CSV table of C-alpha atoms in Angstrom, one decimal:
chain,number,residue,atom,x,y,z
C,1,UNK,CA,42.9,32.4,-135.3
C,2,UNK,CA,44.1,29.0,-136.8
C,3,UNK,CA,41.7,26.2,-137.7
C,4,UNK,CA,43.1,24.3,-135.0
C,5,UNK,CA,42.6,27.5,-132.5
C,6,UNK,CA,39.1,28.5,-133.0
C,7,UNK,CA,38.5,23.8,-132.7
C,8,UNK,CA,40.4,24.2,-129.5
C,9,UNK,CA,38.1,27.0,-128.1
C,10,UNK,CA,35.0,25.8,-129.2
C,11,UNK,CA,35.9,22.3,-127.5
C,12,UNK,CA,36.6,24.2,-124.6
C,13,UNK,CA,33.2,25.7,-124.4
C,14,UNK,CA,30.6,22.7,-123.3
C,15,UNK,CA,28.0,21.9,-125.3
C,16,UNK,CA,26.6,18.5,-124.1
C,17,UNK,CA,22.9,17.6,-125.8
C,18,UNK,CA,20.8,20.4,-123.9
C,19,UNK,CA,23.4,22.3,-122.8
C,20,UNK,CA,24.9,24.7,-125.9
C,21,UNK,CA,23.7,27.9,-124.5
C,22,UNK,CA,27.1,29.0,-123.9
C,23,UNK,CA,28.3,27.8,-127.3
C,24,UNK,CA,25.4,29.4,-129.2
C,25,UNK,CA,26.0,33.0,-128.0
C,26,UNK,CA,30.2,32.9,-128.3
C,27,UNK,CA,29.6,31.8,-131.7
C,28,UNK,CA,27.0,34.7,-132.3
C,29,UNK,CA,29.8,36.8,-130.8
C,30,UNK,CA,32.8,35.8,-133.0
C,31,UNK,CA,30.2,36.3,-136.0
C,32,UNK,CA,28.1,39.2,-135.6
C,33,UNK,CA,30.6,41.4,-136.0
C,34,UNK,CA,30.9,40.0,-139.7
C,35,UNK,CA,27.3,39.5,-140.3
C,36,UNK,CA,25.7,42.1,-137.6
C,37,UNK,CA,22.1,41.7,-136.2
C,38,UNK,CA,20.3,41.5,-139.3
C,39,UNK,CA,22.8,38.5,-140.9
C,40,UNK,CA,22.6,36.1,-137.3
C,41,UNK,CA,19.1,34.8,-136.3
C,42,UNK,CA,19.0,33.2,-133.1
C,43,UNK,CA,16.3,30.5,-132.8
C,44,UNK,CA,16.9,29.0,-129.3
C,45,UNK,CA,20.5,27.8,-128.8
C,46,UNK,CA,20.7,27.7,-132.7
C,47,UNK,CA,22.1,30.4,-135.2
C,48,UNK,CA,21.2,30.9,-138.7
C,49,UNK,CA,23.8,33.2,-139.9
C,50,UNK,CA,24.5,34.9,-143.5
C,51,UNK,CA,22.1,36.8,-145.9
C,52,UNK,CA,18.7,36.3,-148.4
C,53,UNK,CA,20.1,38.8,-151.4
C,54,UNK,CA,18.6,36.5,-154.1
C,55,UNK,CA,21.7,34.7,-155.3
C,56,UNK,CA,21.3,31.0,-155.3
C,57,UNK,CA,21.9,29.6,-152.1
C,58,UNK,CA,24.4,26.9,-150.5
C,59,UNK,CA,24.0,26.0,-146.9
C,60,UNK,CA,26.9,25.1,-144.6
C,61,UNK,CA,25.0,23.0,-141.7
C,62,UNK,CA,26.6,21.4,-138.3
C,63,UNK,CA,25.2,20.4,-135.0
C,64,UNK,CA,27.0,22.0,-131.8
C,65,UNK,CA,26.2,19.6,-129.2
C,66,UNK,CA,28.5,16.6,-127.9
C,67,UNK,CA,27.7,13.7,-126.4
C,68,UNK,CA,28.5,13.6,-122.7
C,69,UNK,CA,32.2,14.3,-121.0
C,70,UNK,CA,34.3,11.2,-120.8
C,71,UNK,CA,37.4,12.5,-119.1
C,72,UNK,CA,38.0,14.4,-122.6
C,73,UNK,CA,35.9,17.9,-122.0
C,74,UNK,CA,39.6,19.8,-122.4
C,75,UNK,CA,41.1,20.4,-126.0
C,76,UNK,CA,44.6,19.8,-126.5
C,77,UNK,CA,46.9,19.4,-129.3
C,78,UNK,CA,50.0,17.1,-130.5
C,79,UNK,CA,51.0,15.1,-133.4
C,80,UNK,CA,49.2,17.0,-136.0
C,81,UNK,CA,46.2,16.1,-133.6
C,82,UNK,CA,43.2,18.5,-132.3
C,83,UNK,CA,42.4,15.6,-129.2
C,84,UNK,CA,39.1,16.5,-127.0
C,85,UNK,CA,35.0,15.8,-127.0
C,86,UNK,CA,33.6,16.3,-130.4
C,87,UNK,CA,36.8,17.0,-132.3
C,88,UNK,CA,35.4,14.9,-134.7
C,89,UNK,CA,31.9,14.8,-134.2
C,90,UNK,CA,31.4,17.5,-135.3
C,91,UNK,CA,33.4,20.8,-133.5
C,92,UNK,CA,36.0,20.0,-136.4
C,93,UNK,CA,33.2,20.8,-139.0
C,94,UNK,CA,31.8,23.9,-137.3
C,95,UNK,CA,35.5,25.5,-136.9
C,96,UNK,CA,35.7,24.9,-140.6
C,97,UNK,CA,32.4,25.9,-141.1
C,98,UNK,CA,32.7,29.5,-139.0
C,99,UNK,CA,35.9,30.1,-141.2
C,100,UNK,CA,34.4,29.9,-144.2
C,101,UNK,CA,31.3,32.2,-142.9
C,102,UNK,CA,34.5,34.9,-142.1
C,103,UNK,CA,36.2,34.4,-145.5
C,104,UNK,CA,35.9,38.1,-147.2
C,105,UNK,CA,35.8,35.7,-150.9
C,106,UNK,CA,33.0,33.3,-149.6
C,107,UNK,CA,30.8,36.3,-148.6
C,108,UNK,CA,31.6,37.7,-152.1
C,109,UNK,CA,31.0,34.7,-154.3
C,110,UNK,CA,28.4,34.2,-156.4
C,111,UNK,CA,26.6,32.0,-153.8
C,112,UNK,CA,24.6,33.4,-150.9
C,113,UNK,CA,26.1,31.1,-148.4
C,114,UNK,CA,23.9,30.5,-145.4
C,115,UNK,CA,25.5,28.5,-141.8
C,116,UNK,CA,23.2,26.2,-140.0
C,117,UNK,CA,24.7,26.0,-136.3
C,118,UNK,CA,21.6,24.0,-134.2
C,119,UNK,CA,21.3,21.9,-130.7
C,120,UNK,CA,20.3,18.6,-130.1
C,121,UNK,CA,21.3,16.0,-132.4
C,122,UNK,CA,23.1,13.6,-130.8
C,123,UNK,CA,19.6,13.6,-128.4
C,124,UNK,CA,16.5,12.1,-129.8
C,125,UNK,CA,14.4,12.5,-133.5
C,126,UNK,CA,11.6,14.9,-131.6
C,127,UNK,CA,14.4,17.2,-130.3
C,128,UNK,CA,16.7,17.7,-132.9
C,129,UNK,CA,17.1,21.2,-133.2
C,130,UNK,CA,17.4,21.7,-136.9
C,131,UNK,CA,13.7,21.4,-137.8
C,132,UNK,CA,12.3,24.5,-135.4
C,133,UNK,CA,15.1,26.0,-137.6
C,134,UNK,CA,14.0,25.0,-140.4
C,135,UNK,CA,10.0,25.8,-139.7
C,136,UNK,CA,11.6,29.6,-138.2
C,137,UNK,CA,13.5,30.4,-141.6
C,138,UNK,CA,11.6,28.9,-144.2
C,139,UNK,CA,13.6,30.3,-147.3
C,140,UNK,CA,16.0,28.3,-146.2
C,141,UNK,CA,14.3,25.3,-148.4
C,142,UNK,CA,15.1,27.2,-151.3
C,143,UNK,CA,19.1,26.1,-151.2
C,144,UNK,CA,19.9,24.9,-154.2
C,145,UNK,CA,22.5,22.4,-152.0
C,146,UNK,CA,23.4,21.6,-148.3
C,147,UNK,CA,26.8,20.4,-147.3
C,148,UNK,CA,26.8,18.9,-143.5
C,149,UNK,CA,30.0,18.3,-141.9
C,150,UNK,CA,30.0,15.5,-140.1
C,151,UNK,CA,32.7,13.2,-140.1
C,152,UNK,CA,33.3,11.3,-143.3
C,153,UNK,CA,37.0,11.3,-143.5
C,154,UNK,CA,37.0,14.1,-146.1
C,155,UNK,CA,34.9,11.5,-148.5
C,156,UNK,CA,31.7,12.0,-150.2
C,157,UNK,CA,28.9,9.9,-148.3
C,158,UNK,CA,25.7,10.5,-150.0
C,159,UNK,CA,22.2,9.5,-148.4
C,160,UNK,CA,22.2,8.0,-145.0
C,161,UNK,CA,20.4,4.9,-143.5
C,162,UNK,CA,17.6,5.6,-141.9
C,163,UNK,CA,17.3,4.9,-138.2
C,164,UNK,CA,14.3,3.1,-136.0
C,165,UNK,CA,13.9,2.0,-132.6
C,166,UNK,CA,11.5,-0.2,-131.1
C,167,UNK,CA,10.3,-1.9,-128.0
C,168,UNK,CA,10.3,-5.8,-128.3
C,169,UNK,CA,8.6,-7.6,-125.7
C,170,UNK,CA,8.3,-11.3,-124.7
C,171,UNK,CA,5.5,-12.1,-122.0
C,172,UNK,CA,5.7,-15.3,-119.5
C,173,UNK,CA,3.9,-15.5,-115.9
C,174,UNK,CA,5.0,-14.9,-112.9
C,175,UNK,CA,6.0,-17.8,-110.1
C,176,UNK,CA,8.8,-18.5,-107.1
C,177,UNK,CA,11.9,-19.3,-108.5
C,178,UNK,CA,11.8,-22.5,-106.4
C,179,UNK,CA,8.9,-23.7,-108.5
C,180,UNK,CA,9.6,-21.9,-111.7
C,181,UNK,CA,7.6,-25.0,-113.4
C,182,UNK,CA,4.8,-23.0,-112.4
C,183,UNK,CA,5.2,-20.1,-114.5
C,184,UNK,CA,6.8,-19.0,-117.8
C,185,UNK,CA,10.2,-17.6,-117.7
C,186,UNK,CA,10.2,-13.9,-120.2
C,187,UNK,CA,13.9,-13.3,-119.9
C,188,UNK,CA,14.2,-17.3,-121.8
C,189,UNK,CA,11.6,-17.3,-123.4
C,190,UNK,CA,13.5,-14.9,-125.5
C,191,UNK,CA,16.7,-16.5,-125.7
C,192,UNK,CA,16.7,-18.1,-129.3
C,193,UNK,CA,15.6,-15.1,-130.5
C,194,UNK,CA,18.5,-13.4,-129.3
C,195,UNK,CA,20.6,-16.3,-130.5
C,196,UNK,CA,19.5,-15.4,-133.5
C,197,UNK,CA,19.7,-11.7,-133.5
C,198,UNK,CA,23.6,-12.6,-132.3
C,199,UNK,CA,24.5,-14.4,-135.4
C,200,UNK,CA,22.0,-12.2,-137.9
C,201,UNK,CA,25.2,-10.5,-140.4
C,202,UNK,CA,25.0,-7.0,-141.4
C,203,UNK,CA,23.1,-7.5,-145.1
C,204,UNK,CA,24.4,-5.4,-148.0
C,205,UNK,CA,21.9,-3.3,-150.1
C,206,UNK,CA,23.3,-1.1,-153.1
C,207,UNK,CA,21.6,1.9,-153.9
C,208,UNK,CA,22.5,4.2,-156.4
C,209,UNK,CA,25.9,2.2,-157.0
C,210,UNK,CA,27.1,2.6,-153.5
C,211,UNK,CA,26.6,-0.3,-150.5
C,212,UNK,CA,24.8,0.7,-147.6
C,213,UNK,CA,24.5,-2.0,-144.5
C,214,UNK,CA,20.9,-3.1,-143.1
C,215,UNK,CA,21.8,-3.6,-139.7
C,216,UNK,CA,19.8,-5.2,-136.4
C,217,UNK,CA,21.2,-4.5,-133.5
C,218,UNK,CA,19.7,-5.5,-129.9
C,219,UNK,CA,21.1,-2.6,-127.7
C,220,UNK,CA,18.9,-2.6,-124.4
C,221,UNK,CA,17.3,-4.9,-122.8
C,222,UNK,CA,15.5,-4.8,-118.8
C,223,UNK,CA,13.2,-7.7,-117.1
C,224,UNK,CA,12.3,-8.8,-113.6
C,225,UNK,CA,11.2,-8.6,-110.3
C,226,UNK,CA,13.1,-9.7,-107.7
C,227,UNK,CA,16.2,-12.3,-107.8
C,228,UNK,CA,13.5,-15.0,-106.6
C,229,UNK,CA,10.5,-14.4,-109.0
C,230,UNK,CA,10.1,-15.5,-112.3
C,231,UNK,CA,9.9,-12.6,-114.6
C,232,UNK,CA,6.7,-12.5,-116.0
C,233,UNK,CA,8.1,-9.6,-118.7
C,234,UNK,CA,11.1,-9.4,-120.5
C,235,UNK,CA,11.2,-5.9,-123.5
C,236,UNK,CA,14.5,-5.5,-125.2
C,237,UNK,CA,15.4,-2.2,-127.7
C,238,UNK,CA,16.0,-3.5,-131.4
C,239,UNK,CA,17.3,-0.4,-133.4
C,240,UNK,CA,17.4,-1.0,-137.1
C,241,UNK,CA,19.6,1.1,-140.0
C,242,UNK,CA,17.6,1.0,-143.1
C,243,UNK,CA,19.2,1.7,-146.7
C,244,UNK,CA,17.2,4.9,-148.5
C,245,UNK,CA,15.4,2.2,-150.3
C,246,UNK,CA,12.9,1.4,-147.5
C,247,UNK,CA,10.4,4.2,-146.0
C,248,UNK,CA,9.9,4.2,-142.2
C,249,UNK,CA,6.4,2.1,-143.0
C,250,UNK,CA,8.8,-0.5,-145.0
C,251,UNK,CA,10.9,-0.3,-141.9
C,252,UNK,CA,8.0,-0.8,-139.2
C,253,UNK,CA,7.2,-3.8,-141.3
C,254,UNK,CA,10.8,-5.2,-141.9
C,255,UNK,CA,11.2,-5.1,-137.7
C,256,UNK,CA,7.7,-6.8,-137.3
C,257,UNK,CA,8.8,-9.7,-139.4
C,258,UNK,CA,12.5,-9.9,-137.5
C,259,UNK,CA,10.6,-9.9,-134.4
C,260,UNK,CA,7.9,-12.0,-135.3
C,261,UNK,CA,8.6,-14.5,-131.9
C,262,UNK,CA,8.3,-11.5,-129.7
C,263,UNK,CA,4.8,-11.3,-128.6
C,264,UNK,CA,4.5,-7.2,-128.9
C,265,UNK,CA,6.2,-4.8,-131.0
C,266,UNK,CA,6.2,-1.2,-130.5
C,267,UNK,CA,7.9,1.3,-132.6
C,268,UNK,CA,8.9,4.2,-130.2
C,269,UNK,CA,11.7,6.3,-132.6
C,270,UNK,CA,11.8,6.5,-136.5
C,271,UNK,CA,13.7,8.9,-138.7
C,272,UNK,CA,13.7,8.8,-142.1
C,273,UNK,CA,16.8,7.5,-144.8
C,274,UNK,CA,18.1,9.9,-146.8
C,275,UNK,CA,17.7,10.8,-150.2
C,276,UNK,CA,20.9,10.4,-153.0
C,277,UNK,CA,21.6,13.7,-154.6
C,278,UNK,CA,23.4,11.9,-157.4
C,279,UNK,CA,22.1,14.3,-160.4
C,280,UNK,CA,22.8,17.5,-158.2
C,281,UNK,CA,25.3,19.5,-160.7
C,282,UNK,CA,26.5,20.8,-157.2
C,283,UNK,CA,27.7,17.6,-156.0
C,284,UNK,CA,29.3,17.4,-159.7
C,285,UNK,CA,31.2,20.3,-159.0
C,286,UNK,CA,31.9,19.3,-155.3
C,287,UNK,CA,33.3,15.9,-156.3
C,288,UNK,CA,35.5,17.2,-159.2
C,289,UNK,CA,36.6,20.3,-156.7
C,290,UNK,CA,37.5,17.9,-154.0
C,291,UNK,CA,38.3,14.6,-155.8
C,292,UNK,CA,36.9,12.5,-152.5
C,293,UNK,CA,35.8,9.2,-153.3
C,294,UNK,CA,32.0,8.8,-152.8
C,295,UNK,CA,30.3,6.2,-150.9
C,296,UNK,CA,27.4,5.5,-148.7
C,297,UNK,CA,26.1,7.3,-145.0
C,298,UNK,CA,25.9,4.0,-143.0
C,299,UNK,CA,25.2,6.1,-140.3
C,300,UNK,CA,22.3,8.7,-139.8
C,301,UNK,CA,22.4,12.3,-140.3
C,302,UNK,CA,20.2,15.8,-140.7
C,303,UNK,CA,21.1,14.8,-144.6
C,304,UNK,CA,17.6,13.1,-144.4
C,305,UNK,CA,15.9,15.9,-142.8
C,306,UNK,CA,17.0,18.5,-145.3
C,307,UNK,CA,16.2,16.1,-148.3
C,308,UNK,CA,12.6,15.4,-146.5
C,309,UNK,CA,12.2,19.0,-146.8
C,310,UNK,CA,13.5,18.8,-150.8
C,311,UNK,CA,17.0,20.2,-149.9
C,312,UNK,CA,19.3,18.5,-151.9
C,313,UNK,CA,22.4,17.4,-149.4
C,314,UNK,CA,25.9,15.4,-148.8
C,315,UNK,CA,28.1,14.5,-146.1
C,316,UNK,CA,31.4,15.8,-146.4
C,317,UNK,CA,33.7,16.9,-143.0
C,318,UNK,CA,37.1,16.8,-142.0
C,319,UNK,CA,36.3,14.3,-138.6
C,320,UNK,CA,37.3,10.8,-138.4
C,321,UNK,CA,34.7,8.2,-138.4
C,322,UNK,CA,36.0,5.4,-136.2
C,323,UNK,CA,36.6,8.8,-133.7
C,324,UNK,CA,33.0,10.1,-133.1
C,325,UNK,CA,32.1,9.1,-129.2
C,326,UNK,CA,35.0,7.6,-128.8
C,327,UNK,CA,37.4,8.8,-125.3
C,328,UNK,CA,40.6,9.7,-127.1
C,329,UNK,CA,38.6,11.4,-129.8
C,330,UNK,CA,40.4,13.2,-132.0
C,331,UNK,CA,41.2,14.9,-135.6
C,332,UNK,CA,43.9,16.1,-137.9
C,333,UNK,CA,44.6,19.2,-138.0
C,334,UNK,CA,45.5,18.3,-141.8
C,335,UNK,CA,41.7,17.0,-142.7
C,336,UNK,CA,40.8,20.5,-141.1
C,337,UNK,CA,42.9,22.2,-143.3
C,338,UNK,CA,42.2,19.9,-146.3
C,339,UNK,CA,38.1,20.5,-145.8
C,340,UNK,CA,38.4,24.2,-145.5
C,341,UNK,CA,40.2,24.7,-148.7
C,342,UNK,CA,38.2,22.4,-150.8
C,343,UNK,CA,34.8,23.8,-149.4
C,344,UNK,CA,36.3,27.2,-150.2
C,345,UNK,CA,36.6,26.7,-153.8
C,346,UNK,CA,33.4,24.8,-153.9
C,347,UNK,CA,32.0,28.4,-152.8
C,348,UNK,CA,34.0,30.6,-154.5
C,349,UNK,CA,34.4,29.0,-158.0
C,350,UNK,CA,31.1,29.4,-160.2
């Protein structure tokens, strides 16, 4: 099979967050015939495939699931284009990633190259699949370097932001909405605040020579009792991208000052920034291999969890950032192509 064949039929397969069964066991199938029983560990819907032989080891790690079906759940190709759900984010990466696993010279190198396949990342920090892998195959902390293929338009995006949600809530009192005088409106009582949060501009942080984004973004909000009550409650979601310079207790407290006019603030979701593996001499020999410029995650990935677990990692995958969740997602068949063959020297070359 083609790169663009084996994106086409894993696109084809469904793999929505808590769904990947399916997905899990044909790529078991395609692989165990390379690997056999005692190469592919199954934990869950997630594979950990290749062997411990006590050659340093480089991981290869992807998430299988997609977010949900927007009219695209069908792969199809034209233009140079591989055009379905998760093309880019991130079936694109594991088709690369599977062909490497098959390559008779990557099995061969000098490298015992492990693949990561896991469930549940576009779901929520507690279900992310990749740490019951982690805790299940614990040797897999001794990789010397991780590369996860996300999307990154072939570049080098080191770290990540980290990510945190949390519940802001402004209190009034109940009253008719004929006589609102005679309570205390939630939903306005919060409106400055938003006018603030509207106009607040993304503020740039540099770490490590490259510009990450601290971001606040209001992305839910629910109030009210009835269209002639005064809402007496108003909560709203504030999720905040932190740059790796902040822990998650710098980050509760950066949201408590933002939100200071709220009159509760509850942090509900938090996962961690990720660590810079600027002095890893296999990013060194990654850069010079591919030549990809090198800049900053803005978005989160697993690169945090592996680092939290002292697993040096990088972004680098052949999907198209602007293109992850997006209805006419998409990739080129080229970047496919272009990832493969860089990745395969990466492995290959001592």
């Amino acid at each position: 099979m083609t790169l663009e064949e084996t994106l086409v039929s894993l696109v084809d397969i469904p793999s929505v967050t808590g769904a990947e069964g399916r997905l899990c066991t044909a790529l078991a199938q395609r692989l165990l015939p390379v690997y056999d029983m005692d190469g592919v560990s199954r934990i869950g819907n997630s594979l950990v495939v290749g062997r411990r032989t006590g050659r340093p080891i480089l991981a290869l790690v992807g998430h299988i699931d997609t977010v949900p079906e927007q009219g695209n759940g069908t792969a199809r190709i034209a233009d140079g284009m591989v055009y379905g759900l998760g093309t880019s984010d991130m079936k694109g990466g594991v088709a690369v990633m599977v062909h490497l696993l098959e390559d008779e010279l990557v099995r061969a190198s000098d490298f015992d190259v492990v693949g990561v396949f896991y469930d549940k990342e576009e779901g929520s920090m507690a279900d992310n699949g990749l740490e019951p892998v982690l805790d299940a195959v614990p040797w897999l902390e001794e990789a010397e370097f991780a590369v996860v293929l996300e999307p990154t338009d072939l570049e080098l995006q080191l770290g990540c932001n980290g990510s945190l949600n949390a519940r802001i809530t402004f209190m009034g009192s109940s009253a008719h909405s004929a006589r609102p005088w005679l309570g205390s409106n939630a939903i306005t009582r919060a409106g400055a605040w938003l006018d603030e949060m509207h106009r607040r501009e993304p503020q740039p942080v540099t770490v490590a020579g490259l510009e990450f984004l601290e971001v606040f973004s209001v992305t839910k909000a629910g109030g009210g009792i009835a269209h002639n009550v005064i809402p007496p409650r108003f909560d709203l979601n504030l999720n905040y991208r932190f740059p790796p310079i902040y822990s998650m207790e710098d980050a509760a407290r950066r949201v408590a000052e933002v939100a200071a006019a709220a009159d509760e603030v509850e942090v509900i979701d938090a996962a961690p920034s990720g660590e810079i593996a600027e002095d890893n001499p296999h990013l060194q020999r990654l850069a010079t291999v591919s030549g990809a410029e090198r800049t900053a995650k803005q978005a989160w990935t697993d690169v945090a969890r592996l680092t939290s677990r002292g697993i040096a990692a990088v972004n680098y995958g052949p999907g198209l950032v602007t293109q992850a969740h997006q209805v006419g997602e998409h990739v080129p068949i080229a970047n496919l192509e272009a990832c493969y063959t860089t990745l395969r020297r990466f492995l290959t070359e001592p």
